[in-house]
Coordinates of C-alpha atoms and ligand atoms in Angstrom, one line a residue:
M1 CA 0.0 0.0 0.0
Q2 CA 2.7 2.4 1.1
K3 CA 4.7 1.5 -2.0
R4 CA 1.7 2.1 -4.3
I5 CA 1.0 5.5 -2.8
F6 CA 4.7 6.4 -3.3
L7 CA 4.6 5.2 -6.9
R8 CA 1.4 7.2 -7.6
S9 CA 2.8 10.4 -6.1
T10 CA 6.1 10.2 -8.0
A11 CA 4.2 9.4 -11.2
L12 CA 1.9 12.4 -10.5
A13 CA 4.9 14.6 -9.9
A14 CA 6.5 13.6 -13.2
L15 CA 3.2 14.1 -15.0
S16 CA 2.7 17.6 -13.6
L17 CA 6.2 18.5 -14.7
V18 CA 5.4 17.4 -18.2
A19 CA 2.1 19.2 -18.1
A20 CA 3.8 22.3 -16.9
L21 CA 6.1 22.4 -19.8
A22 CA 3.3 21.5 -22.3
H23 CA 1.0 24.2 -21.1
A24 CA 3.3 27.1 -20.7
D25 CA 1.4 30.4 -21.1
N26 CA 2.2 31.7 -24.6
N27 CA 1.6 35.4 -23.8
T28 CA 3.9 35.9 -20.9
F29 CA 7.6 35.2 -20.4
K30 CA 8.1 34.3 -16.7
I31 CA 11.2 34.8 -14.7
G32 CA 11.2 33.1 -11.3
L33 CA 13.7 35.1 -9.2
I34 CA 14.6 33.3 -5.9
L35 CA 16.6 35.3 -3.4
P36 CA 17.4 35.6 0.3
M37 CA 15.2 38.6 1.0
T38 CA 15.2 38.1 4.8
G39 CA 17.9 36.8 7.2
P40 CA 21.6 37.4 7.3
F41 CA 22.0 37.5 3.5
A42 CA 19.1 39.8 2.8
S43 CA 21.4 42.5 1.4
T44 CA 22.2 40.1 -1.5
G45 CA 18.5 39.7 -2.3
K46 CA 17.8 43.4 -2.0
Q47 CA 20.7 44.3 -4.4
I48 CA 19.7 41.7 -7.0
E49 CA 16.0 42.5 -6.9
A50 CA 16.7 46.2 -7.3
A51 CA 19.0 45.6 -10.2
A52 CA 16.5 43.3 -11.9
R53 CA 13.8 45.9 -11.6
L54 CA 16.1 48.6 -12.9
Y55 CA 16.9 46.5 -15.9
M56 CA 13.2 46.1 -16.6
A57 CA 12.5 49.8 -16.1
Q58 CA 15.2 50.6 -18.6
N59 CA 14.5 47.9 -21.2
G60 CA 10.7 47.5 -21.0
D61 CA 8.5 44.7 -19.8
T62 CA 7.8 43.0 -23.1
V63 CA 10.1 40.8 -25.2
A64 CA 9.2 39.4 -28.6
G65 CA 5.6 40.6 -28.0
K66 CA 5.3 38.8 -24.7
K67 CA 4.9 40.4 -21.3
V68 CA 7.8 39.8 -19.0
E69 CA 6.6 38.7 -15.5
L70 CA 9.2 38.8 -12.7
I71 CA 8.1 36.6 -9.8
V72 CA 10.3 37.3 -6.7
K73 CA 10.4 34.7 -3.9
D74 CA 12.2 34.8 -0.6
D75 CA 14.1 31.6 0.2
T76 CA 15.4 32.9 3.6
S77 CA 18.8 31.4 2.5
A78 CA 17.6 27.9 3.4
P79 CA 18.5 25.4 0.6
D80 CA 15.5 23.1 1.1
V81 CA 13.2 26.2 0.7
T82 CA 15.0 27.3 -2.4
K83 CA 14.5 23.9 -4.0
R84 CA 10.8 23.7 -3.0
I85 CA 10.2 27.3 -4.4
A86 CA 11.9 26.4 -7.6
Q87 CA 9.8 23.3 -8.0
E88 CA 6.6 25.3 -7.4
L89 CA 7.7 28.0 -9.9
V90 CA 8.3 25.4 -12.6
V91 CA 5.2 23.3 -12.0
N92 CA 2.6 25.8 -10.9
D93 CA 3.8 29.1 -12.4
K94 CA 5.4 27.5 -15.5
V95 CA 8.3 29.9 -15.5
N96 CA 10.6 30.0 -18.5
V97 CA 13.7 30.6 -16.4
L98 CA 14.8 30.3 -12.8
A99 CA 17.2 33.0 -11.5
G100 CA 18.9 34.5 -8.4
F101 CA 20.6 32.0 -6.0
G102 CA 22.3 34.1 -3.3
L103 CA 24.6 31.4 -1.9
T104 CA 26.3 28.3 -3.2
P105 CA 24.2 25.8 -1.2
L106 CA 21.0 27.3 -2.6
A107 CA 22.2 26.9 -6.2
L108 CA 23.4 23.4 -5.6
A109 CA 20.2 22.3 -4.0
T110 CA 18.2 23.5 -6.9
A111 CA 20.4 22.2 -9.8
P112 CA 18.4 18.9 -10.0
I113 CA 15.1 20.8 -10.6
A114 CA 16.7 22.6 -13.6
T115 CA 18.0 19.3 -15.0
Q116 CA 14.8 17.4 -14.6
S117 CA 12.5 20.1 -15.9
K118 CA 15.0 21.3 -18.6
T119 CA 14.6 24.9 -17.2
P120 CA 17.6 27.3 -17.7
L121 CA 18.8 28.5 -14.3
V122 CA 20.8 31.7 -14.1
V123 CA 23.1 32.1 -11.1
M124 CA 23.4 35.8 -10.4
A125 CA 25.3 35.6 -7.0
A126 CA 26.7 32.2 -5.9
A127 CA 30.4 31.8 -6.9
T128 CA 31.8 28.4 -6.1
S129 CA 33.5 27.2 -9.2
S130 CA 31.8 23.8 -9.4
I131 CA 28.2 25.2 -9.5
T132 CA 28.0 25.2 -13.3
Q133 CA 28.9 21.5 -13.3
A134 CA 25.9 20.6 -11.2
S135 CA 23.5 20.9 -14.1
P136 CA 23.9 21.5 -17.9
Y137 CA 21.0 24.0 -17.5
I138 CA 23.0 26.4 -15.3
V139 CA 24.4 29.7 -16.7
R140 CA 26.4 32.1 -14.4
T141 CA 26.5 35.9 -14.5
S142 CA 28.2 36.5 -11.1
F143 CA 31.8 35.4 -10.9
T144 CA 33.9 32.5 -9.5
L145 CA 36.2 32.7 -6.4
P146 CA 39.1 31.1 -8.3
Q147 CA 38.9 34.0 -10.8
A148 CA 38.9 36.6 -8.1
A149 CA 41.5 34.9 -5.8
V150 CA 44.3 34.4 -8.3
G151 CA 44.6 38.2 -9.0
I152 CA 45.6 39.1 -5.5
A153 CA 47.9 36.1 -5.2
D154 CA 49.9 37.5 -8.1
W155 CA 49.8 41.1 -6.8
A156 CA 50.8 40.4 -3.1
P157 CA 54.3 38.9 -3.5
R158 CA 55.3 41.6 -6.0
N159 CA 54.4 44.1 -3.3
G160 CA 56.3 43.0 -0.3
I161 CA 53.8 40.4 1.1
K162 CA 55.6 37.1 1.6
K163 CA 54.0 35.5 4.6
V164 CA 50.2 35.1 4.8
V165 CA 47.5 33.6 6.9
T166 CA 44.3 32.8 5.1
L167 CA 40.9 33.2 6.8
V168 CA 37.8 32.1 4.9
S169 CA 34.2 31.2 5.4
D170 CA 34.0 27.5 5.8
Y171 CA 31.9 26.5 2.7
G172 CA 32.3 26.2 -1.1
P173 CA 33.4 29.7 -2.1
G174 CA 35.7 30.0 1.0
I175 CA 37.4 26.7 0.2
D176 CA 37.8 27.7 -3.4
A177 CA 39.3 31.1 -2.4
E178 CA 41.7 29.4 0.1
K179 CA 42.9 26.8 -2.4
Y180 CA 43.3 29.1 -5.5
F181 CA 44.9 31.8 -3.4
K182 CA 47.3 29.4 -1.7
D183 CA 48.4 27.5 -4.8
R184 CA 49.1 30.6 -6.8
F185 CA 50.8 32.4 -3.9
L186 CA 53.1 29.4 -3.2
F187 CA 53.9 29.2 -6.9
N188 CA 54.9 32.9 -6.8
G189 CA 57.3 32.2 -3.9
G190 CA 55.1 33.2 -1.0
Q191 CA 54.5 31.3 2.2
V192 CA 51.1 30.5 3.7
I193 CA 51.8 29.9 7.4
E194 CA 48.2 29.0 8.5
T195 CA 44.8 28.4 6.9
L196 CA 41.8 29.3 9.1
R197 CA 38.2 28.6 8.4
V198 CA 35.3 30.3 10.2
P199 CA 31.7 29.2 10.3
M200 CA 29.6 30.5 7.5
R201 CA 26.7 31.5 9.7
N202 CA 27.0 33.9 12.7
P203 CA 30.8 33.8 12.7
D204 CA 32.7 35.1 15.7
F205 CA 35.9 36.4 14.2
A206 CA 37.6 37.3 17.5
P207 CA 39.4 34.0 18.3
F208 CA 40.6 33.6 14.7
L209 CA 41.8 37.2 14.6
Q210 CA 43.7 36.7 17.8
K211 CA 45.4 33.7 16.3
V212 CA 46.4 35.7 13.2
R213 CA 47.8 38.5 15.4
D214 CA 49.9 36.0 17.3
L215 CA 51.3 34.5 14.0
K216 CA 52.3 38.0 12.8
P217 CA 52.1 37.4 9.0
D218 CA 52.7 40.2 6.6
A219 CA 49.1 40.0 5.6
M220 CA 45.8 38.2 6.2
F221 CA 44.0 37.0 3.1
V222 CA 40.2 37.0 3.6
F223 CA 37.1 35.6 2.0
V224 CA 33.7 36.2 3.6
P225 CA 30.4 36.4 1.8
S226 CA 28.8 39.7 0.9
G227 CA 27.7 41.6 4.0
A228 CA 30.0 39.9 6.5
G229 CA 32.9 42.2 5.8
A230 CA 31.6 44.9 8.1
A231 CA 31.9 42.8 11.2
L232 CA 35.2 41.4 10.2
M233 CA 36.7 44.9 9.6
K234 CA 35.4 46.2 12.9
Q235 CA 37.0 43.4 14.8
F236 CA 40.2 43.7 12.8
A237 CA 40.4 47.4 13.9
E238 CA 39.4 46.7 17.5
R239 CA 42.3 44.3 17.8
G240 CA 44.7 46.9 16.4
M241 CA 45.8 44.5 13.7
D242 CA 46.3 47.2 11.2
K243 CA 48.5 49.1 13.7
A244 CA 50.5 45.9 14.4
G245 CA 51.4 46.0 10.7
I246 CA 49.2 43.2 9.5
K247 CA 47.8 44.1 6.1
L248 CA 44.4 42.9 5.0
I249 CA 44.0 41.5 1.4
G250 CA 41.3 39.4 -0.2
T251 CA 38.8 39.0 -2.9
G252 CA 36.5 42.0 -3.2
D253 CA 33.7 40.4 -1.2
V254 CA 35.2 41.8 2.0
T255 CA 35.2 45.4 0.8
D256 CA 31.7 45.0 -0.7
D257 CA 30.4 48.4 -2.0
D258 CA 27.1 47.8 -0.1
I259 CA 28.9 48.3 3.2
L260 CA 32.3 49.8 2.4
N261 CA 31.4 53.4 3.1
S262 CA 30.3 52.5 6.7
M263 CA 33.6 50.7 7.5
G264 CA 35.5 53.9 8.3
D265 CA 39.2 54.6 7.8
V266 CA 40.3 51.1 8.9
A267 CA 39.4 50.1 5.4
L268 CA 41.7 52.6 3.7
G269 CA 44.5 51.0 1.8
V270 CA 42.9 47.5 1.7
V271 CA 43.9 45.9 -1.6
T272 CA 41.6 43.3 -3.1
S273 CA 41.0 41.7 -6.5
H274 CA 37.5 41.4 -8.0
H275 CA 35.3 41.8 -11.1
Y276 CA 33.3 44.9 -10.1
S277 CA 33.7 48.2 -8.3
A278 CA 31.0 50.8 -8.2
S279 CA 33.7 53.3 -9.2
H280 CA 34.7 51.3 -12.3
N281 CA 35.6 54.0 -14.8
S282 CA 33.3 53.6 -17.8
P283 CA 30.4 55.7 -19.2
L284 CA 28.1 52.6 -18.9
N285 CA 28.9 52.1 -15.3
K286 CA 28.5 55.7 -14.4
K287 CA 25.0 55.6 -15.9
F288 CA 24.2 52.3 -14.1
V289 CA 25.3 53.5 -10.7
E290 CA 23.5 56.8 -11.1
A291 CA 20.2 55.1 -12.2
F292 CA 20.5 52.5 -9.5
Q293 CA 21.0 55.1 -6.7
K294 CA 18.2 57.2 -8.0
A295 CA 15.8 54.3 -7.9
N296 CA 16.9 53.0 -4.5
N297 CA 17.3 56.0 -2.1
G298 CA 21.0 56.4 -2.8
L299 CA 21.9 52.8 -2.2
R300 CA 25.3 52.0 -3.9
P301 CA 25.1 49.0 -6.2
N302 CA 27.6 46.2 -5.3
F303 CA 28.8 43.2 -7.3
M304 CA 25.6 41.3 -6.5
A305 CA 23.6 44.0 -8.2
V306 CA 25.8 43.7 -11.3
G307 CA 25.4 39.9 -11.4
G308 CA 21.6 40.5 -11.3
Y309 CA 21.6 43.2 -13.9
D310 CA 23.8 41.2 -16.3
G311 CA 21.7 38.1 -15.6
M312 CA 18.6 40.0 -16.8
R313 CA 20.5 41.1 -19.9
V314 CA 21.4 37.5 -20.7
I315 CA 17.7 36.4 -20.1
Y316 CA 16.2 39.2 -22.2
E317 CA 18.5 38.7 -25.1
A318 CA 17.9 34.9 -25.1
A319 CA 14.1 35.6 -24.9
K320 CA 14.4 37.9 -27.9
A321 CA 16.4 35.4 -29.9
T322 CA 13.9 32.6 -29.2
K323 CA 10.7 34.7 -29.4
G324 CA 10.0 34.1 -25.8
G325 CA 11.2 30.5 -25.7
S326 CA 12.0 28.1 -23.0
G327 CA 14.0 24.9 -22.3
D328 CA 16.9 23.9 -24.5
A329 CA 16.3 26.7 -27.1
L330 CA 16.4 29.4 -24.4
L331 CA 19.5 27.9 -22.9
E332 CA 21.3 27.7 -26.2
A333 CA 20.6 31.4 -26.8
M334 CA 22.2 32.3 -23.4
K335 CA 25.5 30.6 -24.4
G336 CA 28.2 32.7 -26.1
Q337 CA 26.6 36.1 -25.3
I338 CA 29.2 38.8 -25.4
F339 CA 28.4 42.3 -24.3
E340 CA 29.5 45.3 -22.2
S341 CA 28.5 45.1 -18.6
P342 CA 28.9 47.9 -15.9
R343 CA 31.9 45.7 -14.8
G344 CA 33.5 45.9 -18.2
P345 CA 33.6 43.4 -21.1
M346 CA 31.8 40.2 -20.4
F347 CA 31.3 36.9 -22.1
I348 CA 29.3 33.7 -21.4
D349 CA 31.6 30.9 -22.4
A350 CA 29.4 28.5 -24.4
Q351 CA 31.4 25.4 -23.3
T352 CA 31.3 26.0 -19.5
R353 CA 28.3 28.3 -19.3
D354 CA 30.4 30.4 -17.0
V355 CA 31.3 34.0 -17.1
V356 CA 34.6 35.3 -18.5
H357 CA 35.5 38.9 -17.5
N358 CA 38.3 41.2 -16.3
I359 CA 39.6 41.0 -12.8
Y360 CA 40.7 44.3 -11.3
I361 CA 43.2 45.0 -8.6
R362 CA 41.7 47.7 -6.4
K363 CA 42.7 49.8 -3.3
V364 CA 40.3 51.4 -0.9
E365 CA 40.6 55.2 -1.2
K366 CA 38.6 58.2 -0.3
V367 CA 37.0 59.9 -3.2
G368 CA 34.9 63.0 -2.5
G369 CA 34.7 62.0 1.1
Q370 CA 33.5 58.5 0.3
L371 CA 35.3 55.1 0.4
Y372 CA 35.6 53.3 -2.9
N373 CA 37.5 50.4 -4.3
Q374 CA 39.7 52.2 -6.8
E375 CA 40.8 50.0 -9.7
F376 CA 44.5 50.4 -10.6
D377 CA 45.4 47.3 -12.5
T378 CA 43.4 45.0 -14.9
I379 CA 43.8 41.3 -15.7
K380 CA 41.9 40.8 -18.9
D381 CA 39.4 38.2 -19.9
V382 CA 39.8 35.8 -17.0
K383 CA 38.3 32.4 -17.4
D384 CA 37.4 30.4 -14.3
P385 CA 40.7 28.7 -13.3
G386 CA 38.6 25.9 -11.8
K387 CA 37.6 24.8 -15.3
T388 CA 40.9 25.0 -17.2
K389 CA 42.4 21.9 -15.6
Ligands
DHB401 C1 28.9 33.4 -2.3 C2 28.1 34.3 -1.5 C3 28.6 35.6 -1.4 O1 27.9 36.5 -0.7 C4 29.8 36.0 -2.0 O2 30.2 37.3 -1.9 C5 30.5 35.1 -2.8 C6 30.0 33.8 -2.9 C7 28.4 32.0 -2.4 O3 27.7 31.5 -1.5 O4 28.7 31.4 -3.4

């Protein structure tokens, strides 16, 4: 009996997936945008939703004669919730595309839904290298940690930093950051004297920072997810680590534009490598930042916003090319797109479905009384090093 009920329910689930695809509404093009809108990673959701809405305001809400419907859902950053919402969006709302994914575990949990329902899934935030390998339907418009980490690992030893302690969030992107920073830094003749991993949720940085202080490296390399940098920087200052001569370097997540300006002078001089700064010097970026701030009470867009904005671009252009299509056709039209983003030139590699873009070396400086990541060096067209092996 139990078994029969189980078989019936799985058969029903399979049927409803097929029905969902067969009866997709022909007059609308639906984007299911799943984001952490509440909880510790809500800033990621807020930035991406604002960017998606800006893109639509600038580019209209019809493509190929179809009305674009943006359905925003809060997954509270819980992977089982992300997966359940994605299933509902595919089966009930019959979305053409799934998008968002504020953290690596949320994207990984949802990958099987994309594969089973043949729904393209655009990752706008999560940045562990392996995510694009979890489903052939995943396309990424954010970045990867190996891309970002290698830049600073090349810069540091050329600038007097020989002995480093790494401190990363203990999950996918942190482990990628640690590995790719360390391998490249060692290759360049540097020394990593300790690798520390802090819990991803509610981290208490104090005991880790004390340990770093005792080890007296030239610098501490950091990866923490967007939003967590403020607490880290505060404790870094409280322990007088900057005054003890320990430099802070990292991927640009730690000096996130969303929170950078509230960090105060302790952030001055911090050098990071990343794909986006709100002060990126291009006419397109100036227009983007101005429009974003105007629409959002002066909020400064960060790299999450840009991942969302560019993700919408990839979706819109694929929708145009397929006349509002779905499934494999829509996916194919996302691959190989090449365009100018507010971050600079950007390309979706058709083989890996991952983003190729410039990585910039930046230093926190005061510009007009505000703190910015000022780009001073460019590594052009960086492919994800996680895929080139
Ligand atoms: C991820 C999340 C972040 O906030 C970030 O800055 C980088 C990566 C992630 O979970 O993949």
